[in-house]
Tab-separated table of C-alpha atoms and ligand atoms in Angstrom:
chain	number	residue	atom	x	y	z
A	1	MET	CA	70.636	99.168	118.860
A	2	LYS	CA	71.482	101.865	116.378
A	3	GLN	CA	68.306	101.159	114.487
A	4	ALA	CA	66.353	101.385	117.746
A	5	GLN	CA	67.822	104.732	118.616
A	6	LYS	CA	67.031	106.001	115.144
A	7	LEU	CA	63.386	105.085	115.725
A	8	VAL	CA	63.118	106.146	119.333
A	9	ALA	CA	64.458	109.656	118.959
A	10	PRO	CA	61.880	110.946	116.434
A	11	LEU	CA	59.135	109.010	118.213
A	12	ALA	CA	59.929	110.614	121.536
A	13	GLU	CA	60.072	114.033	119.899
A	14	ALA	CA	56.707	113.580	118.230
A	15	PHE	CA	55.043	112.288	121.370
A	16	ALA	CA	56.471	115.061	123.526
A	17	LYS	CA	54.449	117.572	121.516
A	18	ARG	CA	51.238	115.596	122.069
A	19	SER	CA	49.103	114.723	125.058
A	20	PHE	CA	50.123	113.778	128.571
A	21	ALA	CA	49.394	110.114	127.844
A	22	SER	CA	51.650	110.230	124.825
A	23	GLN	CA	54.402	111.782	126.878
A	24	ARG	CA	54.208	108.923	129.336
A	25	PHE	CA	54.447	106.497	126.431
A	26	ALA	CA	57.440	108.408	125.116
A	27	ALA	CA	59.128	108.067	128.486
A	28	ARG	CA	58.577	104.327	128.391
A	29	ALA	CA	59.814	104.204	124.797
A	30	ALA	CA	63.268	103.841	126.274
A	31	GLU	CA	62.358	100.178	126.014
A	32	GLU	CA	63.733	99.314	122.604
A	33	VAL	CA	61.081	99.998	119.939
A	34	VAL	CA	62.354	98.390	116.781
A	35	ALA	CA	60.840	97.772	113.373
A	36	VAL	CA	57.894	95.359	113.640
A	37	ASP	CA	58.582	91.889	112.268
A	38	ASN	CA	55.813	91.280	109.709
A	39	ALA	CA	56.774	87.687	108.897
A	40	ALA	CA	53.691	86.219	110.672
A	41	ARG	CA	51.348	89.072	109.819
A	42	LYS	CA	49.687	87.456	106.843
A	43	GLY	CA	49.188	84.198	108.733
A	44	CYS	CA	46.055	85.502	110.419
A	45	ASP	CA	44.123	88.183	108.590
A	46	GLY	CA	41.001	88.663	106.499
A	47	VAL	CA	37.500	87.542	107.348
A	48	LEU	CA	37.253	83.980	108.669
A	49	GLU	CA	35.568	81.393	106.490
A	50	VAL	CA	35.024	77.738	107.370
A	51	PRO	CA	33.682	74.850	105.321
A	52	SER	CA	30.241	73.565	106.169
A	53	ARG	CA	30.450	70.006	107.497
A	54	LEU	CA	28.005	67.477	108.809
A	55	LEU	CA	29.658	66.229	111.992
A	56	MET	CA	28.571	62.617	112.482
A	57	GLY	CA	31.662	61.505	114.404
A	58	PRO	CA	31.949	61.221	118.198
A	59	GLY	CA	31.792	64.991	118.575
A	60	PRO	CA	31.549	67.859	118.322
A	61	ALA	CA	28.134	67.538	116.711
A	62	ASN	CA	26.642	70.423	114.728
A	63	ALA	CA	24.954	73.091	116.813
A	64	TYR	CA	21.414	74.408	116.373
A	65	PRO	CA	21.530	77.739	114.444
A	66	ARG	CA	19.674	79.329	117.375
A	67	ILE	CA	22.580	78.322	119.623
A	68	LEU	CA	25.167	79.781	117.268
A	69	ASN	CA	23.118	82.965	116.918
A	70	ALA	CA	23.094	83.419	120.681
A	71	GLN	CA	26.864	83.766	120.579
A	72	ALA	CA	26.508	86.859	118.420
A	73	LEU	CA	24.553	88.724	121.143
A	74	PRO	CA	26.339	91.676	122.775
A	75	LEU	CA	28.747	90.834	125.550
A	76	LEU	CA	27.721	91.507	129.135
A	77	GLY	CA	30.076	91.886	132.065
A	78	HIS	CA	30.630	88.582	133.811
A	79	MET	CA	29.269	90.008	137.105
A	80	HIS	CA	26.433	92.090	135.607
A	81	PRO	CA	22.991	91.167	136.971
A	82	PRO	CA	21.587	90.175	133.524
A	83	PHE	CA	24.512	87.787	133.092
A	84	LEU	CA	24.129	86.388	136.616
A	85	LYS	CA	20.480	85.743	135.713
A	86	ILE	CA	21.645	83.733	132.682
A	87	MET	CA	23.933	81.731	134.985
A	88	ASP	CA	20.942	81.042	137.272
A	89	GLU	CA	18.958	79.856	134.257
A	90	LEU	CA	21.841	77.565	133.309
A	91	SER	CA	21.908	76.047	136.810
A	92	GLU	CA	18.172	75.435	136.623
A	93	GLY	CA	18.382	74.002	133.095
A	94	LEU	CA	21.081	71.636	134.315
A	95	ARG	CA	18.872	70.561	137.233
A	96	TYR	CA	16.280	69.500	134.686
A	97	THR	CA	18.830	67.847	132.386
A	98	PHE	CA	20.533	65.946	135.231
A	99	GLN	CA	17.177	65.316	136.970
A	100	THR	CA	18.279	66.637	140.344
A	101	LYS	CA	17.039	69.001	142.989
A	102	SER	CA	20.599	69.631	144.186
A	103	LYS	CA	21.603	73.261	144.462
A	104	TYR	CA	25.027	72.374	143.144
A	105	THR	CA	24.859	72.491	139.371
A	106	LEU	CA	26.902	74.748	137.112
A	107	MET	CA	28.884	74.972	133.902
A	108	VAL	CA	32.626	74.585	134.400
A	109	SER	CA	34.417	77.016	132.069
A	110	GLY	CA	36.212	74.591	129.800
A	111	THR	CA	35.584	71.376	127.912
A	112	GLY	CA	34.745	67.921	129.264
A	113	HIS	CA	38.315	67.503	130.530
A	114	ALA	CA	37.892	70.552	132.771
A	115	GLY	CA	34.796	68.898	134.254
A	116	MET	CA	36.751	65.671	134.694
A	117	GLU	CA	39.615	67.418	136.449
A	118	ALA	CA	37.238	69.490	138.604
A	119	ALA	CA	35.578	66.275	139.813
A	120	ILE	CA	38.820	64.524	140.730
A	121	ALA	CA	40.615	67.567	142.144
A	122	ASN	CA	37.725	68.427	144.451
A	123	LEU	CA	36.509	65.011	145.574
A	124	VAL	CA	39.856	63.291	146.045
A	125	GLU	CA	42.412	64.086	148.731
A	126	PRO	CA	45.964	62.749	148.674
A	127	GLY	CA	45.982	59.098	149.724
A	128	ASP	CA	42.257	58.527	149.030
A	129	LYS	CA	41.344	55.304	147.279
A	130	VAL	CA	39.640	55.664	143.905
A	131	VAL	CA	38.196	52.720	142.011
A	132	VAL	CA	38.319	53.581	138.331
A	133	GLY	CA	36.269	51.598	135.849
A	134	ASN	CA	38.458	51.526	132.758
A	135	ALA	CA	36.395	50.446	129.753
A	136	GLY	CA	38.279	52.578	127.234
A	137	ILE	CA	40.276	55.781	127.100
A	138	TRP	CA	38.130	57.836	129.502
A	139	GLY	CA	38.659	55.501	132.449
A	140	GLU	CA	42.327	55.414	131.575
A	141	ARG	CA	42.505	59.228	131.671
A	142	VAL	CA	40.643	59.475	134.958
A	143	GLY	CA	43.188	57.009	136.375
A	144	ILE	CA	46.071	59.190	135.168
A	145	LEU	CA	44.426	62.338	136.505
A	146	SER	CA	43.655	60.787	139.886
A	147	ARG	CA	47.279	59.700	140.300
A	148	ARG	CA	48.374	63.270	139.581
A	149	TYR	CA	46.230	64.317	142.541
A	150	ASN	CA	47.986	61.630	144.609
A	151	ALA	CA	45.066	59.252	144.895
A	152	GLU	CA	45.588	55.542	145.348
A	153	VAL	CA	44.057	54.245	142.133
A	154	ILE	CA	42.535	50.787	141.878
A	155	GLU	CA	41.899	50.237	138.207
A	156	LEU	CA	39.242	47.777	137.053
A	157	LYS	CA	39.615	46.820	133.411
A	158	THR	CA	37.066	45.320	131.093
A	159	PRO	CA	37.771	44.288	127.481
A	160	ALA	CA	36.958	46.933	124.860
A	161	GLY	CA	33.302	46.666	123.881
A	162	THR	CA	32.091	45.353	127.248
A	163	THR	CA	30.852	46.978	130.471
A	164	PHE	CA	31.202	46.263	134.173
A	165	SER	CA	28.659	44.009	135.856
A	166	TYR	CA	27.038	45.010	139.111
A	167	ASP	CA	28.709	42.042	140.809
A	168	THR	CA	32.215	43.024	139.675
A	169	LEU	CA	31.698	46.539	140.976
A	170	LYS	CA	30.177	45.285	144.217
A	171	ALA	CA	33.175	43.037	144.844
A	172	ALA	CA	35.604	45.923	144.239
A	173	LEU	CA	33.691	48.344	146.460
A	174	THR	CA	33.319	45.811	149.253
A	175	GLN	CA	37.006	44.963	149.146
A	176	HIS	CA	38.445	48.485	148.860
A	177	LYS	CA	35.749	50.753	150.345
A	178	PRO	CA	37.061	53.607	148.185
A	179	LYS	CA	36.302	57.299	148.538
A	180	LEU	CA	35.234	57.447	144.898
A	181	LEU	CA	34.000	55.145	142.144
A	182	PHE	CA	34.387	56.401	138.562
A	183	LEU	CA	32.352	55.103	135.651
A	184	CYS	CA	31.822	56.414	132.153
A	185	GLN	CA	28.155	56.156	131.144
A	186	GLY	CA	28.855	56.545	127.426
A	187	GLU	CA	32.355	55.281	126.563
A	188	SER	CA	32.877	56.961	123.209
A	189	SER	CA	36.105	55.117	122.375
A	190	THR	CA	34.365	51.710	122.364
A	191	GLY	CA	30.671	52.587	121.990
A	192	THR	CA	29.505	51.063	125.264
A	193	HIS	CA	26.770	52.180	127.652
A	194	GLN	CA	27.577	51.431	131.286
A	195	SER	CA	24.485	50.657	133.355
A	196	LEU	CA	24.326	52.519	136.663
A	197	ALA	CA	21.533	50.352	138.081
A	198	GLY	CA	21.840	49.786	141.816
A	199	LEU	CA	25.215	51.501	142.077
A	200	GLY	CA	24.096	54.590	144.003
A	201	GLU	CA	22.695	52.318	146.703
A	202	LEU	CA	25.838	50.200	146.701
A	203	CYS	CA	28.073	53.268	147.006
A	204	ARG	CA	26.082	54.456	150.022
A	205	GLN	CA	26.742	51.133	151.737
A	206	THR	CA	30.518	51.438	151.327
A	207	GLY	CA	30.789	55.201	151.962
A	208	THR	CA	31.798	55.799	148.345
A	209	LEU	CA	30.953	58.748	146.109
A	210	LEU	CA	29.706	57.838	142.638
A	211	LEU	CA	31.269	59.906	139.834
A	212	VAL	CA	29.939	59.514	136.293
A	213	ASP	CA	31.236	60.853	132.961
A	214	THR	CA	28.247	61.717	130.760
A	215	VAL	CA	30.097	63.723	128.099
A	216	CYS	CA	28.738	61.600	125.232
A	217	SER	CA	25.471	60.539	126.814
A	218	LEU	CA	23.802	63.496	128.569
A	219	GLY	CA	20.600	64.313	126.702
A	220	GLY	CA	20.891	61.173	124.572
A	221	VAL	CA	20.080	58.479	127.114
A	222	PRO	CA	18.169	58.457	130.418
A	223	LEU	CA	19.934	59.762	133.511
A	224	PHE	CA	18.329	60.449	136.898
A	225	ALA	CA	21.013	61.852	139.167
A	226	ASP	CA	18.946	61.901	142.376
A	227	GLN	CA	16.931	58.768	141.775
A	228	TRP	CA	20.031	56.747	140.892
A	229	GLY	CA	22.142	58.139	143.736
A	230	VAL	CA	24.849	59.706	141.594
A	231	ASP	CA	27.120	62.117	143.505
A	232	CYS	CA	29.047	63.916	140.807
A	233	ILE	CA	28.573	64.229	137.069
A	234	TYR	CA	30.561	66.062	134.451
A	235	SER	CA	29.536	66.347	130.859
A	236	GLY	CA	30.180	68.075	127.555
A	237	SER	CA	28.408	70.841	125.711
A	238	GLN	CA	29.223	69.772	122.169
A	239	LYS	CA	27.599	66.349	121.956
A	240	CYS	CA	23.892	65.616	122.598
A	241	LEU	CA	23.314	69.168	123.869
A	242	SER	CA	24.447	70.513	120.466
A	243	GLY	CA	26.364	73.495	121.809
A	244	PRO	CA	29.876	74.711	121.081
A	245	PRO	CA	32.722	73.154	123.072
A	246	GLY	CA	33.805	75.148	126.115
A	247	ALA	CA	31.312	74.679	128.955
A	248	ALA	CA	31.168	71.475	130.975
A	249	PRO	CA	27.859	70.717	132.726
A	250	PHE	CA	28.676	69.759	136.308
A	251	PHE	CA	26.752	68.458	139.317
A	252	LEU	CA	27.460	67.628	142.958
A	253	SER	CA	25.056	65.894	145.328
A	254	GLU	CA	24.610	67.048	148.924
A	255	ARG	CA	26.840	64.134	149.980
A	256	ALA	CA	29.560	65.185	147.582
A	257	MET	CA	29.304	68.763	148.838
A	258	GLU	CA	29.691	67.542	152.430
A	259	ALA	CA	32.827	65.648	151.421
A	260	LEU	CA	34.154	68.777	149.753
A	261	GLN	CA	33.481	70.882	152.859
A	262	LYS	CA	35.215	68.309	155.070
A	263	ARG	CA	38.482	68.333	153.109
A	264	LYS	CA	41.612	68.688	155.219
A	265	SER	CA	43.217	70.952	152.624
A	266	PRO	CA	41.884	72.928	149.668
A	267	PRO	CA	42.107	71.301	146.224
A	268	ALA	CA	45.525	71.570	144.598
A	269	THR	CA	43.957	73.545	141.737
A	270	TYR	CA	42.829	77.135	142.200
A	271	ASN	CA	41.405	77.324	138.707
A	272	LEU	CA	38.965	74.445	139.294
A	273	ASP	CA	38.305	74.855	143.037
A	274	MET	CA	34.549	74.223	143.242
A	275	ASN	CA	34.195	76.168	146.477
A	276	LEU	CA	35.462	79.277	144.706
A	277	ILE	CA	33.635	78.595	141.443
A	278	GLY	CA	30.495	77.777	143.427
A	279	ASP	CA	30.779	81.218	144.965
A	280	TYR	CA	30.757	82.769	141.505
A	281	TRP	CA	27.618	80.759	140.688
A	282	GLY	CA	25.828	81.729	143.924
A	283	TRP	CA	25.914	78.257	145.537
A	284	PHE	CA	26.584	79.724	148.975
A	285	GLY	CA	24.325	82.763	148.886
A	286	LYS	CA	26.712	85.418	147.609
A	287	ARG	CA	28.564	86.082	144.370
A	288	SER	CA	32.319	86.569	144.187
A	289	TYR	CA	34.578	86.941	141.229
A	290	HIS	CA	36.702	83.870	140.600
A	291	HIS	CA	37.277	84.077	136.866
A	292	THR	CA	35.613	85.667	133.859
A	293	GLY	CA	32.895	83.303	132.717
A	294	PRO	CA	33.051	82.651	128.952
A	295	VAL	CA	30.118	84.962	128.325
A	296	SER	CA	29.237	84.014	124.742
A	297	THR	CA	29.638	80.287	125.383
A	298	PHE	CA	27.261	80.559	128.325
A	299	TYR	CA	24.725	82.359	126.091
A	300	ALA	CA	24.990	79.427	123.710
A	301	MET	CA	24.473	76.909	126.490
A	302	ARG	CA	21.511	78.877	127.809
A	303	GLU	CA	19.913	78.333	124.380
A	304	ALA	CA	21.008	74.690	124.278
A	305	LEU	CA	19.335	73.959	127.612
A	306	ALA	CA	16.240	75.918	126.576
A	307	ILE	CA	15.983	73.658	123.518
A	308	VAL	CA	16.316	70.583	125.769
A	309	SER	CA	13.520	71.826	127.991
A	310	GLU	CA	11.294	72.751	125.028
A	311	GLU	CA	11.678	69.310	123.443
A	312	GLY	CA	11.496	67.460	126.773
A	313	LEU	CA	13.937	64.796	127.937
A	314	GLU	CA	11.662	61.857	127.077
A	315	ASN	CA	11.287	63.069	123.486
A	316	LEU	CA	14.997	63.753	123.197
A	317	TRP	CA	15.918	60.264	124.415
A	318	LYS	CA	13.297	58.723	122.097
A	319	ARG	CA	14.631	60.623	119.082
A	320	HIS	CA	18.161	59.341	119.785
A	321	GLN	CA	16.849	55.787	120.162
A	322	GLU	CA	14.902	55.942	116.882
A	323	MET	CA	17.859	57.298	114.927
A	324	HIS	CA	20.127	54.611	116.387
A	325	HIS	CA	17.712	51.931	115.116
A	326	ARG	CA	17.448	53.601	111.730
A	327	LEU	CA	21.242	53.575	111.464
A	328	TRP	CA	21.591	49.920	112.397
A	329	ASP	CA	18.763	48.762	110.110
A	330	GLY	CA	20.727	50.307	107.250
A	331	LEU	CA	24.175	49.145	108.358
A	332	ARG	CA	23.011	45.572	108.900
A	333	SER	CA	21.467	45.516	105.416
A	334	MET	CA	25.018	46.103	104.125
A	335	GLY	CA	26.347	43.226	106.217
A	336	LEU	CA	28.042	45.489	108.771
A	337	LYS	CA	28.156	44.431	112.426
A	338	PRO	CA	28.314	46.237	115.753
A	339	PHE	CA	31.599	46.149	117.667
A	340	VAL	CA	29.680	45.864	120.951
A	341	GLU	CA	28.289	42.322	121.060
A	342	LYS	CA	25.540	42.670	123.640
A	343	ASP	CA	22.496	44.792	122.789
A	344	GLU	CA	22.226	46.087	126.353
A	345	ASP	CA	25.852	47.292	126.364
A	346	ARG	CA	25.509	49.321	123.178
A	347	LEU	CA	25.638	53.106	123.356
A	348	ILE	CA	23.076	54.704	121.056
A	349	THR	CA	24.758	58.098	120.745
A	350	VAL	CA	28.206	56.968	119.572
A	351	ASN	CA	27.972	53.822	117.480
A	352	THR	CA	30.972	51.594	116.842
A	353	ILE	CA	30.893	49.567	113.637
A	354	LYS	CA	33.315	46.700	113.009
A	355	VAL	CA	35.586	47.218	110.007
A	356	PRO	CA	35.209	44.022	107.925
A	357	GLU	CA	38.297	42.057	106.841
A	358	GLY	CA	40.020	43.621	103.868
A	359	VAL	CA	38.210	46.960	104.043
A	360	ASP	CA	40.268	50.146	104.197
A	361	TRP	CA	38.421	52.072	106.921
A	362	ALA	CA	40.387	55.278	106.319
A	363	ALA	CA	39.507	55.324	102.598
A	364	LEU	CA	35.802	55.153	103.470
A	365	VAL	CA	36.190	58.007	105.969
A	366	LYS	CA	38.079	60.077	103.403
A	367	ASN	CA	35.477	59.469	100.721
A	368	ALA	CA	32.693	60.551	103.102
A	369	MET	CA	34.518	63.797	103.799
A	370	ASP	CA	35.654	64.507	100.234
A	371	THR	CA	32.370	63.628	98.554
A	372	TYR	CA	29.715	64.529	101.123
A	373	SER	CA	31.503	66.901	103.527
A	374	LEU	CA	30.481	64.346	106.125
A	375	GLU	CA	32.488	63.368	109.165
A	376	ILE	CA	32.603	59.705	110.128
A	377	ALA	CA	35.421	58.802	112.522
A	378	GLY	CA	37.769	55.875	112.923
A	379	GLY	CA	38.437	54.138	116.251
A	380	LEU	CA	40.257	55.584	119.249
A	381	GLY	CA	42.510	53.960	121.835
A	382	PRO	CA	41.580	50.265	122.057
A	383	THR	CA	39.402	50.448	118.932
A	384	ALA	CA	41.888	52.232	116.654
A	385	GLY	CA	41.880	50.605	113.214
A	386	LYS	CA	39.091	48.206	114.246
A	387	VAL	CA	35.937	50.313	114.014
A	388	TRP	CA	34.221	53.302	112.527
A	389	ARG	CA	32.494	55.592	114.977
A	390	VAL	CA	29.250	57.316	114.036
A	391	GLY	CA	27.797	59.849	116.417
A	392	ILE	CA	24.090	60.600	116.245
A	393	MET	CA	23.688	63.388	118.715
A	394	GLY	CA	21.352	66.283	119.462
A	395	PHE	CA	20.615	68.531	116.484
A	396	ASN	CA	22.129	65.918	114.166
A	397	ALA	CA	19.854	63.091	115.308
A	398	LYS	CA	17.453	63.241	112.390
A	399	PRO	CA	16.531	60.899	109.528
A	400	GLN	CA	18.141	62.827	106.670
A	401	ASN	CA	21.530	62.811	108.438
A	402	VAL	CA	21.377	59.120	109.248
A	403	ASP	CA	20.404	58.407	105.647
A	404	LEU	CA	23.373	60.379	104.351
A	405	VAL	CA	25.688	58.399	106.640
A	406	LEU	CA	24.216	55.164	105.258
A	407	HIS	CA	24.635	56.433	101.716
A	408	ALA	CA	28.297	57.263	102.430
A	409	PHE	CA	28.871	53.757	103.834
A	410	ARG	CA	27.237	52.152	100.770
A	411	ASP	CA	29.279	54.323	98.422
A	412	GLY	CA	32.512	53.765	100.369
A	413	LEU	CA	32.099	49.984	100.402
A	414	LYS	CA	31.121	49.873	96.699
A	415	ARG	CA	34.238	51.829	95.749
A	416	GLN	CA	36.290	49.111	97.442
A	417	GLY	CA	34.320	46.359	95.706
A	418	LYS	CA	32.897	45.190	99.031
A	419	LEU	CA	29.221	45.642	98.211
B	1	LIG	N1	34.553	61.821	128.113
B	1	LIG	C1	34.013	61.304	126.999
B	1	LIG	C2	33.137	60.102	127.105
B	1	LIG	C3	34.244	61.906	125.768
B	1	LIG	O1	33.717	61.372	124.662
B	1	LIG	C4	35.052	63.056	125.706
B	1	LIG	C5	35.327	63.773	124.391
B	1	LIG	N2	35.342	63.028	123.273
B	1	LIG	C6	35.608	63.558	126.890
B	1	LIG	C7	35.331	62.914	128.076
B	1	LIG	C8	36.493	64.758	126.896
B	1	LIG	O2	35.774	65.878	126.532
B	1	LIG	P1	36.451	67.168	125.837
B	1	LIG	O3	37.104	66.713	124.588
B	1	LIG	O4	35.269	68.068	125.629
B	1	LIG	O5	37.425	67.714	126.822
């Protein structure tokens, strides 16, 4: 206290002689102004430097330089007309990427989880039945999230490395007639690709909305939101779209929007209320402030979607397919095997590779990072300790990167005397 008074008195005196603003500050200086604690000061100073890494894990992937450069453009106000125009371009770019004519596309401010929570919070009302396809950790999380929003969750489980058959899903929908069916198109924890064939039609028969996670698959594998009858999609910016994390591509069909409008009560989240966010994005004809859009991240995603449209979806999907084959030709020549048994269940964007008996998977990962500044990941959830995961996504899906991954595998196995 004494020390504070010692400081305050001369401060107040000095400020009193200065401007009006200073005098007001001096009046408020009755709050104790003590000596600043500098203990943490050196913890965050100087110009930031980061190592350069080739990110060939399940994400984030490296971003195109053009996307990173866009983030250095001057900030605009989040309601300024030039920024609103960028938001309109994002909505349109998403329409192309999702293959929809729906008005209801936008970027949720946040990562894939924000998209996930926005979907559940808006489409589910307390007591609604939700059938959750749990093929790995993403289904598990959607189950947890749905319970937090008081849904009645019916969880379907399939062993790690497999997907749900149409018949299994049909039986569950016919029995439960749920409000919502959740499936993950690209299950990055196991490396599976869930087919959506026939499910939109099926969901229409049982009055169910079809929600699909495409965080690891959008831009890497075909998706036709309208044609396939999907009602809600959330995705990620940092995988096959090669942007920075922080903006989640999001889509609602007309049916999903009707369900949202018919809710008995507003969603329990204000932050992710799609009626309010939709208003910011101009879904309902006007523009109201809901939150400050992450301006620089949206610039980046504007560039990311421009790159998608310049390359064309068919070319993008083909490039991912070719790099997946290049990877597996090389891995198989070393005797390595896919974790996902069936060809048709295998995700091409995040590849899961069985760790052979007696091989130290972590040592191989460490060697890749230490020697080549290359990220290869281990398993996650049900695959922990059993697989390596190699992501070949967006900007990174090119021969020289795949060849470096193969080189790191060869080197890693040789060092352990396994090749
Ligand atoms: N779904 C899938 C399939 C994912 O791979 C991820 C991220 N690895 C997420 C959801 C969550 O996304 P985020 O980490 O961007 O919140």
